[in-house]
GROMACS .gro file of C-alpha atoms in nm:
model
  388
    1UNK     CA    1   1.124   1.118   0.926
    2UNK     CA    2   1.397   1.383   0.955
    3UNK     CA    3   1.676   1.123   0.942
    4UNK     CA    4   1.550   0.949   0.629
    5UNK     CA    5   1.775   1.007   0.329
    6UNK     CA    6   1.614   1.122   0.002
    7UNK     CA    7   1.735   0.803  -0.169
    8UNK     CA    8   1.512   0.595   0.062
    9UNK     CA    9   1.208   0.790  -0.045
   10UNK     CA   10   1.325   0.743  -0.403
   11UNK     CA   11   1.309   0.366  -0.349
   12UNK     CA   12   0.957   0.404  -0.206
   13UNK     CA   13   0.852   0.612  -0.508
   14UNK     CA   14   0.979   0.342  -0.743
   15UNK     CA   15   0.783   0.077  -0.549
   16UNK     CA   16   0.465   0.285  -0.580
   17UNK     CA   17   0.542   0.329  -0.949
   18UNK     CA   18   0.556  -0.050  -0.971
   19UNK     CA   19   0.215  -0.072  -0.805
   20UNK     CA   20   0.085   0.195  -1.042
   21UNK     CA   21   0.177  -0.020  -1.341
   22UNK     CA   22  -0.108  -0.254  -1.249
   23UNK     CA   23  -0.355   0.035  -1.274
   24UNK     CA   24  -0.260   0.100  -1.635
   25UNK     CA   25  -0.450  -0.214  -1.739
   26UNK     CA   26  -0.788  -0.061  -1.653
   27UNK     CA   27  -1.098  -0.182  -1.837
   28UNK     CA   28  -1.327   0.094  -1.703
   29UNK     CA   29  -1.505  -0.167  -1.490
   30UNK     CA   30  -1.541   0.068  -1.190
   31UNK     CA   31  -1.715   0.345  -1.392
   32UNK     CA   32  -1.927   0.071  -1.547
   33UNK     CA   33  -2.038  -0.055  -1.207
   34UNK     CA   34  -2.108   0.300  -1.086
   35UNK     CA   35  -2.324   0.361  -1.393
   36UNK     CA   36  -2.515   0.031  -1.355
   37UNK     CA   37  -2.866   0.108  -1.233
   38UNK     CA   38  -2.999  -0.242  -1.163
   39UNK     CA   39  -2.986  -0.467  -0.858
   40UNK     CA   40  -2.845  -0.785  -1.014
   41UNK     CA   41  -2.562  -0.908  -0.789
   42UNK     CA   42  -2.389  -1.062  -1.090
   43UNK     CA   43  -2.272  -0.718  -1.201
   44UNK     CA   44  -2.070  -0.629  -0.889
   45UNK     CA   45  -1.943  -0.990  -0.892
   46UNK     CA   46  -1.835  -0.933  -1.252
   47UNK     CA   47  -1.644  -0.626  -1.133
   48UNK     CA   48  -1.469  -0.848  -0.878
   49UNK     CA   49  -1.393  -1.102  -1.152
   50UNK     CA   50  -1.243  -0.843  -1.388
   51UNK     CA   51  -1.035  -0.688  -1.110
   52UNK     CA   52  -0.904  -1.032  -1.017
   53UNK     CA   53  -0.796  -1.108  -1.372
   54UNK     CA   54  -0.627  -0.769  -1.404
   55UNK     CA   55  -0.453  -0.816  -1.069
   56UNK     CA   56  -0.307  -1.153  -1.168
   57UNK     CA   57  -0.192  -1.011  -1.500
   58UNK     CA   58  -0.049  -0.707  -1.324
   59UNK     CA   59   0.146  -0.919  -1.077
   60UNK     CA   60   0.302  -1.108  -1.368
   61UNK     CA   61   0.400  -0.777  -1.531
   62UNK     CA   62   0.558  -0.621  -1.223
   63UNK     CA   63   0.746  -0.941  -1.138
   64UNK     CA   64   0.881  -0.942  -1.493
   65UNK     CA   65   0.989  -0.578  -1.461
   66UNK     CA   66   1.177  -0.652  -1.139
   67UNK     CA   67   1.330  -0.970  -1.280
   68UNK     CA   68   1.459  -0.772  -1.579
   69UNK     CA   69   1.632  -0.521  -1.352
   70UNK     CA   70   1.385  -0.235  -1.381
   71UNK     CA   71   1.421   0.028  -1.109
   72UNK     CA   72   1.660   0.035  -0.815
   73UNK     CA   73   1.823  -0.252  -0.631
   74UNK     CA   74   1.567  -0.210  -0.349
   75UNK     CA   75   1.270  -0.318  -0.561
   76UNK     CA   76   1.314  -0.697  -0.521
   77UNK     CA   77   1.303  -0.654  -0.144
   78UNK     CA   78   0.992  -0.434  -0.163
   79UNK     CA   79   0.813  -0.651  -0.422
   80UNK     CA   80   0.619  -0.870  -0.169
   81UNK     CA   81   0.456  -0.561  -0.017
   82UNK     CA   82   0.362  -0.435  -0.364
   83UNK     CA   83   0.204  -0.772  -0.450
   84UNK     CA   84   0.011  -0.761  -0.120
   85UNK     CA   85  -0.124  -0.416  -0.214
   86UNK     CA   86  -0.242  -0.547  -0.550
   87UNK     CA   87  -0.423  -0.837  -0.385
   88UNK     CA   88  -0.585  -0.632  -0.108
   89UNK     CA   89  -0.713  -0.385  -0.367
   90UNK     CA   90  -0.865  -0.675  -0.560
   91UNK     CA   91  -1.041  -0.800  -0.246
   92UNK     CA   92  -1.182  -0.462  -0.137
   93UNK     CA   93  -1.231  -0.250  -0.452
   94UNK     CA   94  -1.580  -0.384  -0.530
   95UNK     CA   95  -1.699  -0.302  -0.177
   96UNK     CA   96  -1.560   0.051  -0.210
   97UNK     CA   97  -1.750   0.107  -0.534
   98UNK     CA   98  -2.074  -0.031  -0.390
   99UNK     CA   99  -2.046   0.200  -0.088
  100UNK     CA  100  -1.998   0.490  -0.326
  101UNK     CA  101  -2.303   0.384  -0.530
  102UNK     CA  102  -2.509   0.370  -0.211
  103UNK     CA  103  -2.398   0.726  -0.116
  104UNK     CA  104  -2.246   0.593   0.207
  105UNK     CA  105  -2.014   0.889   0.232
  106UNK     CA  106  -2.025   0.882   0.613
  107UNK     CA  107  -1.876   0.534   0.613
  108UNK     CA  108  -1.623   0.641   0.350
  109UNK     CA  109  -1.521   0.936   0.567
  110UNK     CA  110  -1.468   0.706   0.865
  111UNK     CA  111  -1.262   0.476   0.643
  112UNK     CA  112  -1.048   0.764   0.517
  113UNK     CA  113  -0.988   0.905   0.866
  114UNK     CA  114  -0.906   0.562   1.011
  115UNK     CA  115  -0.668   0.484   0.728
  116UNK     CA  116  -0.477   0.811   0.783
  117UNK     CA  117  -0.444   0.731   1.154
  118UNK     CA  118  -0.308   0.386   1.072
  119UNK     CA  119  -0.068   0.539   0.820
  120UNK     CA  120   0.069   0.788   1.076
  121UNK     CA  121   0.102   0.527   1.351
  122UNK     CA  122   0.285   0.288   1.120
  123UNK     CA  123   0.532   0.560   1.021
  124UNK     CA  124   0.593   0.674   1.377
  125UNK     CA  125   0.636   0.323   1.520
  126UNK     CA  126   0.834   0.185   1.227
  127UNK     CA  127   1.077   0.472   1.182
  128UNK     CA  128   1.133   0.524   1.554
  129UNK     CA  129   1.214   0.153   1.586
  130UNK     CA  130   1.496   0.180   1.333
  131UNK     CA  131   1.348  -0.032   1.054
  132UNK     CA  132   1.441   0.033   0.690
  133UNK     CA  133   1.271   0.364   0.594
  134UNK     CA  134   1.160   0.265   0.245
  135UNK     CA  135   1.004  -0.057   0.379
  136UNK     CA  136   0.825   0.129   0.659
  137UNK     CA  137   0.684   0.398   0.431
  138UNK     CA  138   0.562   0.141   0.176
  139UNK     CA  139   0.412  -0.074   0.452
  140UNK     CA  140   0.233   0.234   0.588
  141UNK     CA  141   0.078   0.290   0.244
  142UNK     CA  142  -0.025  -0.078   0.229
  143UNK     CA  143  -0.187  -0.069   0.574
  144UNK     CA  144  -0.361   0.260   0.489
  145UNK     CA  145  -0.512   0.091   0.183
  146UNK     CA  146  -0.605  -0.217   0.386
  147UNK     CA  147  -0.782  -0.016   0.658
  148UNK     CA  148  -0.983   0.191   0.411
  149UNK     CA  149  -1.079  -0.113   0.204
  150UNK     CA  150  -1.176  -0.342   0.491
  151UNK     CA  151  -1.401  -0.083   0.658
  152UNK     CA  152  -1.592  -0.050   0.331
  153UNK     CA  153  -1.579  -0.429   0.291
  154UNK     CA  154  -1.767  -0.502   0.617
  155UNK     CA  155  -2.115  -0.391   0.498
  156UNK     CA  156  -2.106  -0.625   0.197
  157UNK     CA  157  -1.884  -0.904   0.335
  158UNK     CA  158  -1.817  -1.185   0.090
  159UNK     CA  159  -2.138  -1.115  -0.104
  160UNK     CA  160  -1.965  -1.000  -0.422
  161UNK     CA  161  -1.639  -1.197  -0.397
  162UNK     CA  162  -1.738  -1.479  -0.631
  163UNK     CA  163  -1.642  -1.494  -0.999
  164UNK     CA  164  -1.917  -1.476  -1.257
  165UNK     CA  165  -1.952  -1.405  -1.630
  166UNK     CA  166  -2.214  -1.413  -1.906
  167UNK     CA  167  -2.308  -1.269  -2.244
  168UNK     CA  168  -2.500  -0.977  -2.095
  169UNK     CA  169  -2.210  -0.898  -1.861
  170UNK     CA  170  -1.962  -0.911  -2.150
  171UNK     CA  171  -2.182  -0.679  -2.356
  172UNK     CA  172  -2.211  -0.430  -2.069
  173UNK     CA  173  -1.861  -0.423  -1.923
  174UNK     CA  174  -1.652  -0.491  -2.232
  175UNK     CA  175  -1.849  -0.366  -2.533
  176UNK     CA  176  -2.019  -0.070  -2.367
  177UNK     CA  177  -1.738   0.052  -2.141
  178UNK     CA  178  -1.399  -0.114  -2.184
  179UNK     CA  179  -1.374  -0.067  -2.561
  180UNK     CA  180  -1.482   0.297  -2.534
  181UNK     CA  181  -1.338   0.417  -2.201
  182UNK     CA  182  -1.038   0.185  -2.185
  183UNK     CA  183  -0.800   0.377  -2.417
  184UNK     CA  184  -0.848   0.699  -2.222
  185UNK     CA  185  -0.785   0.527  -1.890
  186UNK     CA  186  -0.474   0.354  -2.028
  187UNK     CA  187  -0.345   0.692  -2.142
  188UNK     CA  188  -0.413   0.839  -1.797
  189UNK     CA  189  -0.232   0.545  -1.638
  190UNK     CA  190   0.074   0.610  -1.850
  191UNK     CA  191   0.063   0.978  -1.758
  192UNK     CA  192   0.028   0.906  -1.387
  193UNK     CA  193   0.340   0.688  -1.389
  194UNK     CA  194   0.543   0.908  -1.622
  195UNK     CA  195   0.698   1.132  -1.354
  196UNK     CA  196   0.865   0.854  -1.154
  197UNK     CA  197   0.979   0.677  -1.470
  198UNK     CA  198   1.141   0.989  -1.619
  199UNK     CA  199   1.307   1.088  -1.293
  200UNK     CA  200   1.442   0.733  -1.260
  201UNK     CA  201   1.580   0.729  -1.613
  202UNK     CA  202   1.686   1.091  -1.660
  203UNK     CA  203   1.786   1.200  -1.310
  204UNK     CA  204   1.905   1.052  -0.978
  205UNK     CA  205   1.742   0.863  -0.692
  206UNK     CA  206   1.817   1.166  -0.473
  207UNK     CA  207   1.609   1.390  -0.701
  208UNK     CA  208   1.334   1.128  -0.709
  209UNK     CA  209   1.335   1.119  -0.329
  210UNK     CA  210   1.304   1.497  -0.301
  211UNK     CA  211   1.019   1.491  -0.551
  212UNK     CA  212   0.842   1.216  -0.359
  213UNK     CA  213   0.867   1.410  -0.033
  214UNK     CA  214   0.710   1.712  -0.203
  215UNK     CA  215   0.416   1.503  -0.328
  216UNK     CA  216   0.348   1.392   0.031
  217UNK     CA  217   0.304   1.753   0.142
  218UNK     CA  218   0.115   1.858  -0.172
  219UNK     CA  219  -0.150   1.604  -0.068
  220UNK     CA  220  -0.258   1.846   0.209
  221UNK     CA  221  -0.417   2.118  -0.013
  222UNK     CA  222  -0.516   1.856  -0.271
  223UNK     CA  223  -0.715   1.661  -0.012
  224UNK     CA  224  -0.906   1.976   0.078
  225UNK     CA  225  -0.984   2.078  -0.280
  226UNK     CA  226  -0.982   1.780  -0.518
  227UNK     CA  227  -1.085   1.486  -0.301
  228UNK     CA  228  -1.346   1.656  -0.085
  229UNK     CA  229  -1.631   1.683  -0.336
  230UNK     CA  230  -1.519   1.488  -0.643
  231UNK     CA  231  -1.734   1.174  -0.610
  232UNK     CA  232  -2.039   1.376  -0.501
  233UNK     CA  233  -1.992   1.590  -0.813
  234UNK     CA  234  -1.969   1.308  -1.067
  235UNK     CA  235  -2.272   1.127  -0.923
  236UNK     CA  236  -2.469   1.453  -0.926
  237UNK     CA  237  -2.380   1.528  -1.289
  238UNK     CA  238  -2.482   1.178  -1.394
  239UNK     CA  239  -2.819   1.204  -1.216
  240UNK     CA  240  -2.895   1.556  -1.346
  241UNK     CA  241  -2.787   1.524  -1.710
  242UNK     CA  242  -3.148   1.520  -1.831
  243UNK     CA  243  -3.178   1.877  -1.698
  244UNK     CA  244  -2.898   2.082  -1.862
  245UNK     CA  245  -2.977   2.397  -1.661
  246UNK     CA  246  -2.939   2.207  -1.333
  247UNK     CA  247  -2.613   2.050  -1.454
  248UNK     CA  248  -2.478   2.396  -1.536
  249UNK     CA  249  -2.578   2.531  -1.194
  250UNK     CA  250  -2.419   2.233  -1.020
  251UNK     CA  251  -2.101   2.272  -1.224
  252UNK     CA  252  -2.070   2.639  -1.137
  253UNK     CA  253  -2.133   2.568  -0.768
  254UNK     CA  254  -1.880   2.284  -0.749
  255UNK     CA  255  -1.624   2.487  -0.944
  256UNK     CA  256  -1.671   2.789  -0.718
  257UNK     CA  257  -1.629   2.574  -0.406
  258UNK     CA  258  -1.316   2.412  -0.546
  259UNK     CA  259  -1.156   2.743  -0.647
  260UNK     CA  260  -1.219   2.887  -0.299
  261UNK     CA  261  -1.094   2.571  -0.124
  262UNK     CA  262  -0.787   2.541  -0.346
  263UNK     CA  263  -0.691   2.906  -0.309
  264UNK     CA  264  -0.744   2.908   0.066
  265UNK     CA  265  -0.563   2.577   0.117
  266UNK     CA  266  -0.263   2.691  -0.087
  267UNK     CA  267  -0.237   3.025   0.095
  268UNK     CA  268  -0.262   2.866   0.440
  269UNK     CA  269  -0.027   2.581   0.349
  270UNK     CA  270   0.232   2.815   0.196
  271UNK     CA  271   0.234   3.033   0.508
  272UNK     CA  272   0.256   2.742   0.749
  273UNK     CA  273   0.471   2.501   0.549
  274UNK     CA  274   0.816   2.649   0.639
  275UNK     CA  275   0.739   2.607   1.009
  276UNK     CA  276   0.597   2.256   0.962
  277UNK     CA  277   0.897   2.147   0.756
  278UNK     CA  278   1.147   2.290   1.001
  279UNK     CA  279   0.996   2.082   1.281
  280UNK     CA  280   0.905   1.772   1.082
  281UNK     CA  281   1.198   1.719   0.845
  282UNK     CA  282   1.479   1.958   0.940
  283UNK     CA  283   1.643   2.254   0.769
  284UNK     CA  284   1.799   2.066   0.474
  285UNK     CA  285   1.468   1.911   0.374
  286UNK     CA  286   1.292   2.244   0.437
  287UNK     CA  287   1.507   2.432   0.184
  288UNK     CA  288   1.479   2.157  -0.077
  289UNK     CA  289   1.103   2.111  -0.044
  290UNK     CA  290   1.013   2.481  -0.022
  291UNK     CA  291   1.205   2.548  -0.346
  292UNK     CA  292   0.984   2.286  -0.512
  293UNK     CA  293   0.672   2.401  -0.327
  294UNK     CA  294   0.675   2.747  -0.486
  295UNK     CA  295   0.709   2.587  -0.830
  296UNK     CA  296   0.413   2.360  -0.746
  297UNK     CA  297   0.172   2.645  -0.655
  298UNK     CA  298   0.030   2.674  -1.010
  299UNK     CA  299  -0.027   2.297  -1.009
  300UNK     CA  300  -0.207   2.312  -0.673
  301UNK     CA  301  -0.428   2.596  -0.795
  302UNK     CA  302  -0.513   2.470  -1.144
  303UNK     CA  303  -0.524   2.091  -1.094
  304UNK     CA  304  -0.848   2.106  -0.887
  305UNK     CA  305  -1.014   2.307  -1.164
  306UNK     CA  306  -0.895   2.056  -1.423
  307UNK     CA  307  -1.024   1.762  -1.220
  308UNK     CA  308  -1.366   1.914  -1.153
  309UNK     CA  309  -1.418   2.004  -1.518
  310UNK     CA  310  -1.317   1.652  -1.624
  311UNK     CA  311  -1.566   1.507  -1.373
  312UNK     CA  312  -1.844   1.693  -1.554
  313UNK     CA  313  -1.742   1.524  -1.879
  314UNK     CA  314  -1.734   1.188  -1.699
  315UNK     CA  315  -2.072   1.243  -1.537
  316UNK     CA  316  -2.249   1.326  -1.864
  317UNK     CA  317  -2.064   1.057  -2.062
  318UNK     CA  318  -1.854   1.266  -2.303
  319UNK     CA  319  -1.597   0.994  -2.368
  320UNK     CA  320  -1.428   1.147  -2.673
  321UNK     CA  321  -1.367   1.476  -2.493
  322UNK     CA  322  -1.218   1.284  -2.199
  323UNK     CA  323  -0.991   1.089  -2.432
  324UNK     CA  324  -0.872   1.407  -2.602
  325UNK     CA  325  -0.814   1.564  -2.260
  326UNK     CA  326  -0.600   1.269  -2.155
  327UNK     CA  327  -0.397   1.305  -2.474
  328UNK     CA  328  -0.351   1.680  -2.414
  329UNK     CA  329  -0.237   1.642  -2.052
  330UNK     CA  330  -0.015   1.338  -2.105
  331UNK     CA  331   0.140   1.493  -2.416
  332UNK     CA  332   0.208   1.823  -2.238
  333UNK     CA  333   0.355   1.643  -1.938
  334UNK     CA  334   0.579   1.422  -2.153
  335UNK     CA  335   0.712   1.705  -2.373
  336UNK     CA  336   0.779   1.949  -2.088
  337UNK     CA  337   0.928   1.681  -1.859
  338UNK     CA  338   1.161   1.553  -2.130
  339UNK     CA  339   1.278   1.909  -2.187
  340UNK     CA  340   1.325   2.003  -1.820
  341UNK     CA  341   1.406   1.692  -1.611
  342UNK     CA  342   1.752   1.617  -1.762
  343UNK     CA  343   1.868   1.967  -1.665
  344UNK     CA  344   1.672   2.047  -1.348
  345UNK     CA  345   1.576   1.709  -1.198
  346UNK     CA  346   1.288   1.731  -0.949
  347UNK     CA  347   1.242   2.104  -1.013
  348UNK     CA  348   1.201   2.033  -1.382
  349UNK     CA  349   0.936   1.769  -1.313
  350UNK     CA  350   0.741   2.000  -1.080
  351UNK     CA  351   0.759   2.275  -1.340
  352UNK     CA  352   0.629   2.032  -1.602
  353UNK     CA  353   0.337   1.938  -1.375
  354UNK     CA  354   0.246   2.303  -1.319
  355UNK     CA  355   0.250   2.372  -1.694
  356UNK     CA  356   0.040   2.059  -1.752
  357UNK     CA  357  -0.215   2.168  -1.490
  358UNK     CA  358  -0.254   2.509  -1.655
  359UNK     CA  359  -0.290   2.366  -2.006
  360UNK     CA  360  -0.520   2.087  -1.885
  361UNK     CA  361  -0.749   2.323  -1.693
  362UNK     CA  362  -0.787   2.547  -1.999
  363UNK     CA  363  -0.880   2.249  -2.216
  364UNK     CA  364  -1.120   2.085  -1.969
  365UNK     CA  365  -1.304   2.407  -1.883
  366UNK     CA  366  -1.345   2.479  -2.253
  367UNK     CA  367  -1.468   2.122  -2.313
  368UNK     CA  368  -1.709   2.140  -2.017
  369UNK     CA  369  -1.859   2.471  -2.132
  370UNK     CA  370  -1.899   2.348  -2.491
  371UNK     CA  371  -2.063   2.024  -2.370
  372UNK     CA  372  -2.306   2.219  -2.153
  373UNK     CA  373  -2.406   2.423  -2.457
  374UNK     CA  374  -2.452   2.097  -2.648
  375UNK     CA  375  -2.673   1.957  -2.371
  376UNK     CA  376  -2.893   2.265  -2.377
  377UNK     CA  377  -2.921   2.250  -2.756
  378UNK     CA  378  -3.014   1.881  -2.746
  379UNK     CA  379  -3.274   1.946  -2.476
  380UNK     CA  380  -3.420   2.232  -2.681
  381UNK     CA  381  -3.439   2.013  -2.991
  382UNK     CA  382  -3.612   1.736  -2.794
  383UNK     CA  383  -3.863   1.986  -2.656
  384UNK     CA  384  -3.941   2.117  -3.006
  385UNK     CA  385  -3.984   1.768  -3.152
  386UNK     CA  386  -4.219   1.669  -2.867
  387UNK     CA  387  -4.427   1.984  -2.912
  388UNK     CA  388  -4.461   1.910  -3.284
   0.00000   0.00000   0.00000
């Protein structure tokens, strides 16, 4: 890893940006399946059908982007791996959602741990063997996804991998979810891919590579704070929304846990990161990444708060507040990145992300608190009407 030039990681970042383009065309079919309370197998099969259609459309889009010269000269060579990732996600995503619905978090933990081991082994074997770094890193991401998806796929097998459609399915997935939740998810998709796009257009591949390396290390505190309790939280909020007091208690508990985890993870990571970087990537990378790391501390502290507050809105179905939150965060990210990236490159983008995390956390906490008050008021009004 130490001998890999920043430009190679820039090529990997552009390939992942290409994969991320497929995710923009989200029809909220995964939240729809999570919210579905019945046992009709046609509904998970409909999820598989929608994901298949989106995957085919996405492959056409990314092939068109590459054919038109979008990105670096390495993208055509990396395109087959990106297409494989799109297809493997199509095959396994329904199984992942069904495991989540069944609260099989033990299996999901095994899948996550196994996928990380596969990712590390692929990097070590591939890079030590002298293969092209950008190809190895992208292949490691693809095999990580494959391992996680297939482990979750085993309990359900081919049960849900058959296309199906119908009027009731159209009414549920499209009318009830896609038309309402879709615009917000599309906006989030644009925001998630904005950083790589702006660095590609407004800066250099070197700066993009440095930025990508930072994001790899930022995943350490993020995994301990954002990913650890997020799905448990949203399922809990959804199940408890008829009891506003319990929702409020759960929100405070989850938020307290996340703040403690995020703060502790950032402190420990910041103390240990210089030593880890010196051993893992060498002194040049250490100086570059640590300069970005300090700028990213506000992002690492505030992003978990923003995510947890947004999960409350998702769990209790406040779609308009979620859509407004997406507009606030994407707008803040776009404006600040456009102002900073042309002059400061990767540092400008990290600064923009930290500002976005602060603004986003303020909005989402305000929205969560106001929605909790609304839930209590609605519950009080229902109680009064029933007593009368």
